[in-house]
Tab-separated table of N, CA and C in Angstrom:
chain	number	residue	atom	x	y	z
A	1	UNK	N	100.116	72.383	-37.366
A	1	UNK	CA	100.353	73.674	-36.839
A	1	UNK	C	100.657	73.597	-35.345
A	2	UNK	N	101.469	74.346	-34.901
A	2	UNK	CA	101.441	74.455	-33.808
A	2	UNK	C	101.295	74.926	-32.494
A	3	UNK	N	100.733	75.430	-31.346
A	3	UNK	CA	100.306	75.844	-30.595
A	3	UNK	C	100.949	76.283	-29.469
A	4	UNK	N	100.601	78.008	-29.547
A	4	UNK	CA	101.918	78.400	-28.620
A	4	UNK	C	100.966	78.760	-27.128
A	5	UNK	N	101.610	77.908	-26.411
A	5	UNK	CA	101.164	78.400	-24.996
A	5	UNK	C	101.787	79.558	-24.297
A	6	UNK	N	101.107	80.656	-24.054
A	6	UNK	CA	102.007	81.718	-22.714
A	6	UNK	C	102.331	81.058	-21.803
A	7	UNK	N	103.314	81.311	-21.259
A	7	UNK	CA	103.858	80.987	-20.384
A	7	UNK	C	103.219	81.755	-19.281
A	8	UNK	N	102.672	81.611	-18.075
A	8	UNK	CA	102.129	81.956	-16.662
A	8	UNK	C	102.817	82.071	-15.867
A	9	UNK	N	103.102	83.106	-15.265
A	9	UNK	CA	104.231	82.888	-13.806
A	9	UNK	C	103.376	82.920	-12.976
A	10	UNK	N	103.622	82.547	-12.048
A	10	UNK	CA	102.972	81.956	-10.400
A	10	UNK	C	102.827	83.336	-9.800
A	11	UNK	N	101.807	83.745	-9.488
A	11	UNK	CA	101.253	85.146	-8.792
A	11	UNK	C	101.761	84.983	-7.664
A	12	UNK	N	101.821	85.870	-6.843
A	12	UNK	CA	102.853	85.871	-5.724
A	12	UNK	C	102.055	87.009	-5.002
A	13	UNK	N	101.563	86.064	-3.501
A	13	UNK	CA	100.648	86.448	-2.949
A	13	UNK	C	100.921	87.689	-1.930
A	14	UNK	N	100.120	88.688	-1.836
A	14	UNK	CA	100.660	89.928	-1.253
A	14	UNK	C	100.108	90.165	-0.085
A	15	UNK	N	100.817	89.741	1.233
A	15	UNK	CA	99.984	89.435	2.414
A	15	UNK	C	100.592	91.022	3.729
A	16	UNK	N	101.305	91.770	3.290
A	16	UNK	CA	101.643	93.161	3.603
A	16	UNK	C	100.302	93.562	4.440
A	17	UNK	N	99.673	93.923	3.359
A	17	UNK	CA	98.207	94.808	3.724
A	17	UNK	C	97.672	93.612	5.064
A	18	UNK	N	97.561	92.336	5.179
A	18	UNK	CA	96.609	91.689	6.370
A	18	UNK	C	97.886	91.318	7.599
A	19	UNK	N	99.084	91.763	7.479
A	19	UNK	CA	100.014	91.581	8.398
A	19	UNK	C	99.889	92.960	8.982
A	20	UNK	N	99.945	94.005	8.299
A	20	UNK	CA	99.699	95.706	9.083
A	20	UNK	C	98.251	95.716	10.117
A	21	UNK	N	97.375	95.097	9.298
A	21	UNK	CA	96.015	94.807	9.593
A	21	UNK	C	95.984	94.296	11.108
A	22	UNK	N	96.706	93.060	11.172
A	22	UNK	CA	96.773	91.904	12.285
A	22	UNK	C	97.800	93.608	13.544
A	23	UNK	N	98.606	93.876	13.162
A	23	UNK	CA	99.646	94.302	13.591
A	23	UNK	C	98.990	95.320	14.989
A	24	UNK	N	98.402	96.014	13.940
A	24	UNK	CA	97.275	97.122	14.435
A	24	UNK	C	95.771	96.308	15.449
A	25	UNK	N	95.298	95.102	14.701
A	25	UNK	CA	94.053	94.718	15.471
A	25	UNK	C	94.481	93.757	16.957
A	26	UNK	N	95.283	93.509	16.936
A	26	UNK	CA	95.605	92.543	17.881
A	26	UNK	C	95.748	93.229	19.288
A	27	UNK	N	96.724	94.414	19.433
A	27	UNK	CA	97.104	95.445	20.832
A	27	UNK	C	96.020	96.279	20.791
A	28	UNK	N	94.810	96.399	20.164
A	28	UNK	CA	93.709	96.729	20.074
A	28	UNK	C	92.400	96.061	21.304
A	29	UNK	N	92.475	94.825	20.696
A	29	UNK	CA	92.044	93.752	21.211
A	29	UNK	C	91.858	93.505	22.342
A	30	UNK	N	93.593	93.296	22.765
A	30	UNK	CA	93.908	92.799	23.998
A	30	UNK	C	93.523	94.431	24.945
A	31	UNK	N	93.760	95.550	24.465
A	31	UNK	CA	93.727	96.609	25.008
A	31	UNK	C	92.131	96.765	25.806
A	32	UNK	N	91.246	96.564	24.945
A	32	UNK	CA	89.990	96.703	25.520
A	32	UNK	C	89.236	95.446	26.255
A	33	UNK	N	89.915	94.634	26.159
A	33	UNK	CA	89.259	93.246	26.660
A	33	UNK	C	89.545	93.606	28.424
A	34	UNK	N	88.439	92.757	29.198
A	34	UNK	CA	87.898	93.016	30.411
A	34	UNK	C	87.881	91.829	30.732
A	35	UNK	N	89.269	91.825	32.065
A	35	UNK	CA	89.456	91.227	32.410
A	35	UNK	C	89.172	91.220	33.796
A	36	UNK	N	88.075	90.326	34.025
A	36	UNK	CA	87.401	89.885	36.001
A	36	UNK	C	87.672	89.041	36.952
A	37	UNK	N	87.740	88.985	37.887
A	37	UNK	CA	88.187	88.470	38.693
A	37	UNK	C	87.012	87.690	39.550
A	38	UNK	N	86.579	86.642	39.758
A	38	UNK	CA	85.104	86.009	40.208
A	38	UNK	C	85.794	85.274	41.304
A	39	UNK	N	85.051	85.754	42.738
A	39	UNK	CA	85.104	85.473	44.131
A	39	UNK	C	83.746	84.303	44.059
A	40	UNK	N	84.566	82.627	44.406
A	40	UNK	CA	83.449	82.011	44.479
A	40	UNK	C	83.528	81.061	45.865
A	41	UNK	N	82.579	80.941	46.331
A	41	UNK	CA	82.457	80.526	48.106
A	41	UNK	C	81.668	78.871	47.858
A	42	UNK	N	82.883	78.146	47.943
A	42	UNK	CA	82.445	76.773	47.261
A	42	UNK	C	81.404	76.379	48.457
A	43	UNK	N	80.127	75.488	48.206
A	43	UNK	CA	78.939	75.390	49.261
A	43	UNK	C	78.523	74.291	48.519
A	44	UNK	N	77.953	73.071	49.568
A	44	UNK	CA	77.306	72.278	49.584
A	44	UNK	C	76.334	71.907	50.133
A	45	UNK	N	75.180	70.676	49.422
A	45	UNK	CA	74.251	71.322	49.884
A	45	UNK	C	74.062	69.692	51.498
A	46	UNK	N	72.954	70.181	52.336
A	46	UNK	CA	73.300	69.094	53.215
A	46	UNK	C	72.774	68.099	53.397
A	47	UNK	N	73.131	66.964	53.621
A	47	UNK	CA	73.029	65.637	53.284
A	47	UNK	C	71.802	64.903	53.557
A	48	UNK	N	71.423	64.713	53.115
A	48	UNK	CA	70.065	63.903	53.897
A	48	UNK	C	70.459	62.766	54.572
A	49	UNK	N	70.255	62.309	55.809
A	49	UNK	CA	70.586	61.193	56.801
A	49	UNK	C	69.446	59.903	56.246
A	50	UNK	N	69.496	59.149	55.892
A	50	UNK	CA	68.530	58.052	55.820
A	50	UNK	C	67.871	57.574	57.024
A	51	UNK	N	69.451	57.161	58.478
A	51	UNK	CA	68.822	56.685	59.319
A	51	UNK	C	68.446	57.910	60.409
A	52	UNK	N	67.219	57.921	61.082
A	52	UNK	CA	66.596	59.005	62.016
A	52	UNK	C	67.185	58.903	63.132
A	53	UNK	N	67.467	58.076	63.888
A	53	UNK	CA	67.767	57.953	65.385
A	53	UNK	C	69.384	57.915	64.857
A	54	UNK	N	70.424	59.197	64.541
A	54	UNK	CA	71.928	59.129	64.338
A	54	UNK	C	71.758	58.978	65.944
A	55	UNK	N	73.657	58.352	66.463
A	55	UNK	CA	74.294	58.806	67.373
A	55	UNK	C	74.881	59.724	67.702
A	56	UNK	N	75.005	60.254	68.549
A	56	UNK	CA	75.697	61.500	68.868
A	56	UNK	C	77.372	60.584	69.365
A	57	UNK	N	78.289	61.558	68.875
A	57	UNK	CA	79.322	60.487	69.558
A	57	UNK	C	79.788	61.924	71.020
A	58	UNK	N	80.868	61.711	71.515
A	58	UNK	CA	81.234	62.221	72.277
A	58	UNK	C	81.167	63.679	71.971
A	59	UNK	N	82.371	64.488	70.640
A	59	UNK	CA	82.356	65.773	70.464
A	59	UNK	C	81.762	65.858	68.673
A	60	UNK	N	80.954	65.042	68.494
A	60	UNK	CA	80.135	65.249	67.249
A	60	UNK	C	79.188	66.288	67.095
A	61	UNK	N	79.705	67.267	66.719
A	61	UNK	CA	78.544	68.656	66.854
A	61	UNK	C	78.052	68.528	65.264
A	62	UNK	N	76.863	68.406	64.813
A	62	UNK	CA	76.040	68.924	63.356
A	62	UNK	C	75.681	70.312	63.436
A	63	UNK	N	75.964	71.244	63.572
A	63	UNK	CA	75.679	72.893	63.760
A	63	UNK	C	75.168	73.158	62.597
A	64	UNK	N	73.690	73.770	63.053
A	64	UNK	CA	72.690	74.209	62.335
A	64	UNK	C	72.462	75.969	63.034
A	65	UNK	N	72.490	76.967	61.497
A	65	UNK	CA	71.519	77.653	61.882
A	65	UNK	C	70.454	78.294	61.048
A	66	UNK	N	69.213	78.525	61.953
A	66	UNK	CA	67.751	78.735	60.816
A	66	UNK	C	67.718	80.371	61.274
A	67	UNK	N	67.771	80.977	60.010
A	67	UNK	CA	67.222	82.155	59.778
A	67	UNK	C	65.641	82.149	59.788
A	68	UNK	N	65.291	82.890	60.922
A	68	UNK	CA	63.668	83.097	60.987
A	68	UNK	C	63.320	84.560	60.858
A	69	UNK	N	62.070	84.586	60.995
A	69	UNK	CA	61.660	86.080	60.378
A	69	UNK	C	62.258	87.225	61.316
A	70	UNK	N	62.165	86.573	62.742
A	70	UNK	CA	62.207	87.209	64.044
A	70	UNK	C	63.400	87.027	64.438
A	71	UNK	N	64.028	85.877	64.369
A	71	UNK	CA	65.411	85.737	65.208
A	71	UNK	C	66.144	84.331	64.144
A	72	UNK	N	67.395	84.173	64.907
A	72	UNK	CA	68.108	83.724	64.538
A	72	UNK	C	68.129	81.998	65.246
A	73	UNK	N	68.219	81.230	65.362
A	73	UNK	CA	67.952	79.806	66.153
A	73	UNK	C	69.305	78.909	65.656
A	74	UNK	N	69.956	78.804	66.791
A	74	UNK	CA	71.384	77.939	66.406
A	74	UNK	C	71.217	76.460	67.718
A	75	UNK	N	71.495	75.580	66.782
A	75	UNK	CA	71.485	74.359	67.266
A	75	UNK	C	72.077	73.552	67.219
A	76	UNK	N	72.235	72.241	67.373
A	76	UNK	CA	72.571	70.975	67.035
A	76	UNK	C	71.800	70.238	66.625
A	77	UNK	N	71.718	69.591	65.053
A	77	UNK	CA	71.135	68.197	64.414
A	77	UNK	C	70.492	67.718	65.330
A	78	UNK	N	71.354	67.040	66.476
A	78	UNK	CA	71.333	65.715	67.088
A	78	UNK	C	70.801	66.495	68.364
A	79	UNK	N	71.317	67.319	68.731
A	79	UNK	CA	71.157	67.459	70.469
A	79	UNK	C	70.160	68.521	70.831
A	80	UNK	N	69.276	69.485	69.707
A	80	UNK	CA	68.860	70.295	69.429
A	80	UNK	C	68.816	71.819	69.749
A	81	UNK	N	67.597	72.874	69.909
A	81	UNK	CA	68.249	74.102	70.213
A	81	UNK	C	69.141	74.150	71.094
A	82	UNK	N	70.799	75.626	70.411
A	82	UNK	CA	71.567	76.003	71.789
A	82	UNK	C	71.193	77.404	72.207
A	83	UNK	N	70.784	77.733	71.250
A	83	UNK	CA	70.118	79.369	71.863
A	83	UNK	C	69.839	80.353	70.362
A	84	UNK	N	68.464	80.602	70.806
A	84	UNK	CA	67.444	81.352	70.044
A	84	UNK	C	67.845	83.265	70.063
A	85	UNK	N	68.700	83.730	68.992
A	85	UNK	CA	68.524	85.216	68.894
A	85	UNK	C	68.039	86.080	68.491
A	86	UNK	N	67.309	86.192	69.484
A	86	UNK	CA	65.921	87.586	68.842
A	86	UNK	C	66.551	88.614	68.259
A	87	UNK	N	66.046	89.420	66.889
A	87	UNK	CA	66.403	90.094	66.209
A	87	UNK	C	66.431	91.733	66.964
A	88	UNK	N	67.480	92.742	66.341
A	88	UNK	CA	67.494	93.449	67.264
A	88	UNK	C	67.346	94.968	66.308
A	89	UNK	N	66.506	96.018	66.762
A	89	UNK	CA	65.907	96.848	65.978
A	89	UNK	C	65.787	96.311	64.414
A	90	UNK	N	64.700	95.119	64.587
A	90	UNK	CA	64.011	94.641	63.407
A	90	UNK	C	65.259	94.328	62.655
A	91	UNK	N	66.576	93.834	63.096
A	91	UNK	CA	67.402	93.209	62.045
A	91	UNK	C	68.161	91.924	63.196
A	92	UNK	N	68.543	91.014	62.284
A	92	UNK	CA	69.268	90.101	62.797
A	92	UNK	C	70.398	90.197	63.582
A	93	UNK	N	70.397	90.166	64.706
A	93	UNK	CA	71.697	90.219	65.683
A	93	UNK	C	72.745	89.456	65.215
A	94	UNK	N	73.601	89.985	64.097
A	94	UNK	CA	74.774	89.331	63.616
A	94	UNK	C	76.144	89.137	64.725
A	95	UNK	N	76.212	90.044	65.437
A	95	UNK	CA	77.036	90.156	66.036
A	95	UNK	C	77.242	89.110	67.655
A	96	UNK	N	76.059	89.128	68.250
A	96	UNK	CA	75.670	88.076	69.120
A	96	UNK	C	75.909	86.724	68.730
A	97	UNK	N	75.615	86.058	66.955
A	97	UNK	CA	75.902	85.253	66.092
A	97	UNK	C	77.377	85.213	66.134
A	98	UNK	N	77.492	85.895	65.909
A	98	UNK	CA	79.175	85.396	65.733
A	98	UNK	C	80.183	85.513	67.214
A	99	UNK	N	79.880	85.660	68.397
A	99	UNK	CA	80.197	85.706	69.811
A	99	UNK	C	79.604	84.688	69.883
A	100	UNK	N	78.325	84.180	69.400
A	100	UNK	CA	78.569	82.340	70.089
A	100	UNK	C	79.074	81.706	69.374
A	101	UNK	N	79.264	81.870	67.799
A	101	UNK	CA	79.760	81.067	67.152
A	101	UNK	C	81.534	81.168	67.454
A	102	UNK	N	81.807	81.992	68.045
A	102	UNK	CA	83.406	81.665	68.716
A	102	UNK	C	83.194	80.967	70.399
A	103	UNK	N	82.398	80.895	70.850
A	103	UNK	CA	81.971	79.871	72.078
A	103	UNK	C	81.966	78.286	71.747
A	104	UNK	N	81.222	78.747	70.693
A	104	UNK	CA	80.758	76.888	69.793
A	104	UNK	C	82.143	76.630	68.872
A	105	UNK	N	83.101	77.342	68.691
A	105	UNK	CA	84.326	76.813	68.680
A	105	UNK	C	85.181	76.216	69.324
A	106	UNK	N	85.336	77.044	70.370
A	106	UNK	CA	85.653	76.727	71.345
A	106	UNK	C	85.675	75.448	71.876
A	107	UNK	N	84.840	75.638	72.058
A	107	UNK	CA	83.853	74.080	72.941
A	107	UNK	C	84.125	72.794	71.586
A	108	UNK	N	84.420	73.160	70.515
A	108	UNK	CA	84.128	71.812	69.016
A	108	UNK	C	85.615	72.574	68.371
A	109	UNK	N	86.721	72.835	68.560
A	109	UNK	CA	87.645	73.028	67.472
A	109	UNK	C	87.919	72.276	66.279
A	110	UNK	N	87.288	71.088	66.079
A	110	UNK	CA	87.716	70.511	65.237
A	110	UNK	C	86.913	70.138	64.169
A	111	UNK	N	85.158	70.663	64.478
A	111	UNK	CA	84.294	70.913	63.612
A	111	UNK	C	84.628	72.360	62.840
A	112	UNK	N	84.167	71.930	61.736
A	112	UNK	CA	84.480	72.707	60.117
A	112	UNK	C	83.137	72.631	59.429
A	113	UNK	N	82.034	72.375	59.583
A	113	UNK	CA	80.667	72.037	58.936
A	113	UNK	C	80.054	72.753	59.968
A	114	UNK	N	79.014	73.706	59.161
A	114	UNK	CA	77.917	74.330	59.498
A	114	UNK	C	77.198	74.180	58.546
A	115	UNK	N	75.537	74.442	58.624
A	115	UNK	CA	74.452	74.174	57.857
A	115	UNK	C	73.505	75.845	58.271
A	116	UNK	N	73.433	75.987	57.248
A	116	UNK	CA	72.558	77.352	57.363
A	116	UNK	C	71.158	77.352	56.615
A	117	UNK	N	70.181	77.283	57.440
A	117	UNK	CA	68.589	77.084	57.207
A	117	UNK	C	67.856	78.088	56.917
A	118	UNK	N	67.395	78.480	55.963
A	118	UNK	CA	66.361	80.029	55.693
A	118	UNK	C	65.235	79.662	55.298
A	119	UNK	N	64.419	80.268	55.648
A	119	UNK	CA	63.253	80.520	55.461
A	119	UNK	C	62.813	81.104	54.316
A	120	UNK	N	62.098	81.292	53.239
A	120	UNK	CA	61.957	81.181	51.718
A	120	UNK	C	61.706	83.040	51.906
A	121	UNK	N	61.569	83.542	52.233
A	121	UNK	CA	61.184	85.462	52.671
A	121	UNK	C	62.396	85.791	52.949
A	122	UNK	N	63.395	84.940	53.582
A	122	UNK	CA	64.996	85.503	53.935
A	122	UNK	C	65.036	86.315	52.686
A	123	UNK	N	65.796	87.030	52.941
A	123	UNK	CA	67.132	88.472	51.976
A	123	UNK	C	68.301	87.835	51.573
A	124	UNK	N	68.698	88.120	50.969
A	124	UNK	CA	69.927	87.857	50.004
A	124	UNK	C	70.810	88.367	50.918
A	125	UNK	N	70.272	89.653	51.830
A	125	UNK	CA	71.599	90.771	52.422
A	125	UNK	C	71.869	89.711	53.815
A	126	UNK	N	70.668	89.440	54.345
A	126	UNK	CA	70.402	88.537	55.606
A	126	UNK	C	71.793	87.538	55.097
A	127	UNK	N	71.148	86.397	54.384
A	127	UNK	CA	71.651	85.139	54.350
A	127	UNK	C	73.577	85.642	54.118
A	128	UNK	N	73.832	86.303	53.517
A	128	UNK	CA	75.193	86.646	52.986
A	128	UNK	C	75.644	87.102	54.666
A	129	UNK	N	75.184	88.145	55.341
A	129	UNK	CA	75.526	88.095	56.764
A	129	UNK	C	75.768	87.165	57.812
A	130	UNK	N	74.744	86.010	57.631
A	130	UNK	CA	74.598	84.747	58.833
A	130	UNK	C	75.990	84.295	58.319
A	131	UNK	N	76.311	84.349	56.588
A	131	UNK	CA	77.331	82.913	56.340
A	131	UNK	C	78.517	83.462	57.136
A	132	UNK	N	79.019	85.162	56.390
A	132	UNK	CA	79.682	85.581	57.025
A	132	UNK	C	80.264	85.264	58.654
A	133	UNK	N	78.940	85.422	58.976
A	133	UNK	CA	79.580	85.409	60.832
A	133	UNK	C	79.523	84.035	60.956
A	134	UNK	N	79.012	83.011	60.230
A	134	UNK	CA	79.400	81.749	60.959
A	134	UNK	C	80.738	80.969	60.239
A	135	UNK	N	81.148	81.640	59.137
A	135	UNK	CA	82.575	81.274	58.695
A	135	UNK	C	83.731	81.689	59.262
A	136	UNK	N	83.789	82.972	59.913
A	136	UNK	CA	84.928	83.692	60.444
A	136	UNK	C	84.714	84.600	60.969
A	137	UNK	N	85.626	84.750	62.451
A	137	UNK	CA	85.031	85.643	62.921
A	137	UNK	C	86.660	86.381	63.343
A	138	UNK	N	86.504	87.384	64.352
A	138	UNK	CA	87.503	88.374	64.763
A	138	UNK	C	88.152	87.833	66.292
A	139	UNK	N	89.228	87.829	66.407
A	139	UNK	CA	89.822	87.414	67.902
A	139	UNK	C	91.008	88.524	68.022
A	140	UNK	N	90.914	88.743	69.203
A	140	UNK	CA	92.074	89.779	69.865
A	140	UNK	C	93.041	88.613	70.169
A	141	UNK	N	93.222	87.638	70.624
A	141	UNK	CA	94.283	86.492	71.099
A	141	UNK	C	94.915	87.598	72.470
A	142	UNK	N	94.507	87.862	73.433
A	142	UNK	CA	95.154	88.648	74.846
A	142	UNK	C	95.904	89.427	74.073
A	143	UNK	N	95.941	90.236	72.994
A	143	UNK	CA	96.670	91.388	72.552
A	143	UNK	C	96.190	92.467	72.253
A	144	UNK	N	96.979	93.317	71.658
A	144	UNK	CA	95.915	94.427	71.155
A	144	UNK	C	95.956	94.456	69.600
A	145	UNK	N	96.365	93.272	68.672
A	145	UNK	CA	96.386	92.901	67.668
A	145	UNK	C	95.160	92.393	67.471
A	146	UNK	N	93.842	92.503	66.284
A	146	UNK	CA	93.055	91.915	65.879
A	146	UNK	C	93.285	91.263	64.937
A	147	UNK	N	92.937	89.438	64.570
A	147	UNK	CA	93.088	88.644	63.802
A	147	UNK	C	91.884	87.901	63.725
A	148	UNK	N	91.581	87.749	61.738
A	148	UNK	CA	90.886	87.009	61.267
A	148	UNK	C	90.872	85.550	61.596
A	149	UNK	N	89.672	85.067	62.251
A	149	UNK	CA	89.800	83.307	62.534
A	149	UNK	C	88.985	82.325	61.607
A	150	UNK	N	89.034	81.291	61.489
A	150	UNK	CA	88.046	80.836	60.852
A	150	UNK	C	87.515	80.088	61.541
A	151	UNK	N	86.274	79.840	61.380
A	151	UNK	CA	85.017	79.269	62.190
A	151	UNK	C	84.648	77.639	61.817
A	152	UNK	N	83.611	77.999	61.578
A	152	UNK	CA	83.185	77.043	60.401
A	152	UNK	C	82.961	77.388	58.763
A	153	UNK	N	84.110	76.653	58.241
A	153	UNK	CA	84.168	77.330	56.711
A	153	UNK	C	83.605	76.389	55.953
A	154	UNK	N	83.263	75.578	56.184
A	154	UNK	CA	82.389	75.137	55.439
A	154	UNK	C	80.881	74.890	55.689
A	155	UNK	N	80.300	75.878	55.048
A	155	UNK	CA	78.920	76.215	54.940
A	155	UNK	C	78.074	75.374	54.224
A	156	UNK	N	77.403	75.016	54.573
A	156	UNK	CA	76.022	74.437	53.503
A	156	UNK	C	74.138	75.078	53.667
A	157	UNK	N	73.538	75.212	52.141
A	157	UNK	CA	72.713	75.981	52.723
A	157	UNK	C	71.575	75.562	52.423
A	158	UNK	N	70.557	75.890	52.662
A	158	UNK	CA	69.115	74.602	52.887
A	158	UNK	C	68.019	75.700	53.053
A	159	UNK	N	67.145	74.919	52.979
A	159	UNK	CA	65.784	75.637	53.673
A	159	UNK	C	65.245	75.455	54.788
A	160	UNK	N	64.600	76.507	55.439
A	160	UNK	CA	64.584	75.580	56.356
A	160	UNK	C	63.097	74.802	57.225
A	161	UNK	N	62.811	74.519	57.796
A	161	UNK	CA	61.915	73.248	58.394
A	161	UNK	C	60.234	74.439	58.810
A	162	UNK	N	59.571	74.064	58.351
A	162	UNK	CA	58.365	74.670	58.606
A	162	UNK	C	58.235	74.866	60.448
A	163	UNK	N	58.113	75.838	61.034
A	163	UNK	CA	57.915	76.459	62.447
A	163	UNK	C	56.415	75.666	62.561
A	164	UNK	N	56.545	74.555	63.484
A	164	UNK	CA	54.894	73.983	64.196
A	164	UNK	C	54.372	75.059	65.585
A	165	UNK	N	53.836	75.772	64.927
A	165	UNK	CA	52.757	76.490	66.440
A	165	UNK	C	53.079	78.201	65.638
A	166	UNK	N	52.808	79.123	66.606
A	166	UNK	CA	52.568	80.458	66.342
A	166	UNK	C	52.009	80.141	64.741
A	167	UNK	N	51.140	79.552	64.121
A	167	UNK	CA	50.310	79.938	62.962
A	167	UNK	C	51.350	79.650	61.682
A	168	UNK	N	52.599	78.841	61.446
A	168	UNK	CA	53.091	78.351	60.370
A	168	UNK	C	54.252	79.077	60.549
A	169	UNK	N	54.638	78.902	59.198
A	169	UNK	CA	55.812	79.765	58.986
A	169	UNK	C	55.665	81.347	58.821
């Protein structure tokens, strides 16, 4: 006897409905997606010296400054304090900060490294101010045009050194 097979035709896949689907979800998608923009201030942190007694060479400036509770203290690594700024109606004299830090340009144009020292009680608002004024500051150049300068742009940031006398830190 013999055995009749049906014959099967090949189903034929109906992809309509997930192409409308895609068509519709995709300008959807892209429509609501949130897109940001992230401002990042590349920083390193600063080096530890092995040997203690560095040289100072001729115009080798290490520019340090320590945020203290009271004032502001800008120095040199090597050559130490250049001048201590007492804080002014209980906030940090930013502005005095950044008038020497265009002096200490001056005097070092070719230093680009600063080190910024805080004290573990510093502010978030504080420290974001010091970097500010010691990265860039404002110059008239003998005009009556004001222009953005840059300072020292490269920042590094630390903690800073326990205060010996007046009772600790």
């Amino acid at each position: 006897m013999r055995v009749r097979r049906l014959r099967k035709e090949v189903a034929a896949l109906e992809v309509t409905a997930f192409i409308n689907l895609i068509i519709v979800l995709v300008p959807f998608l892209l429509s609501t997606a949130v897109f940001t923009r992230l401002a990042v201030v590349d920083m390193a942190l600063p080096a530890q010296s092995q040997n203690k007694l560095e040289q100072l060479k001729g115009n080798d400036l290490k520019l340090e400054v320590v945020i203290r509770k009271d004032a502001l203290e800008v120095g040199d690594r090597i050559g130490g304090l250049i001048q201590r700024i007492e804080n002014k109606d209980s906030h940090h004299d930013v502005k005095a900060l950044g008038a020497l830090m265009m002096q200490i340009k001056q005097r070092f144009p070719d230093t680009k490294a600063a080190t910024i020292l805080s004290e573990p009680d510093t502010t978030y608002d504080a420290l974001v101010h010091v970097m500010d004024a010691v990265r860039s500051g404002r110059s008239a150049n003998g005009g009556t045009k004001v222009v953005k300068v840059d300072l020292f742009p490269e920042v590094s940031v630390g903690d800073a050194p326990v205060r010996n006398g007046k009772g600790g830190a």
